[in-house]
């Protein structure tokens, strides 16, 4: 019923010192609302699900998984995620980022090793 599209990324950036930054991602974006204005895209609401993996500039491998039961929600003219959970795992730690219950605010939480902290998203 809703339009969806898949995004697939396989990218490697080689820095001046020879370090490679690798990013691979498979995501699905679904338009879940158009606020009754199907030809005005700025007020649409999107659900994003999927995974990514790679190696950062410090040489640390990671994976990122958007919770399939709690996908990221963004849109309706608001520039921040309003809902959804992402788990980022490396050999060093696991971080769970929770963007909330759908409220339009700039806050989210990050849980690392059982300790949860609230942070403010910035542009």
PDB file of C-alpha atoms in Angstrom, residues 18 27 45 52 54 59 100:
ATOM      1  CA  UNK A  18      46.268   4.572   3.218  1.00  0.00           C
ATOM      2  CA  UNK A  27      18.077  -0.299   4.059  1.00  0.00           C
ATOM      3  CA  UNK A  45       6.617  10.487   7.180  1.00  0.00           C
ATOM      4  CA  UNK A  52      25.022  -1.627   7.947  1.00  0.00           C
ATOM      5  CA  UNK A  54      32.063  -1.597   7.952  1.00  0.00           C
ATOM      6  CA  UNK A  59      40.266   0.514  12.004  1.00  0.00           C
ATOM      7  CA  UNK A 100      11.820   7.690  21.718  1.00  0.00           C
TER       8      UNK A 100
END
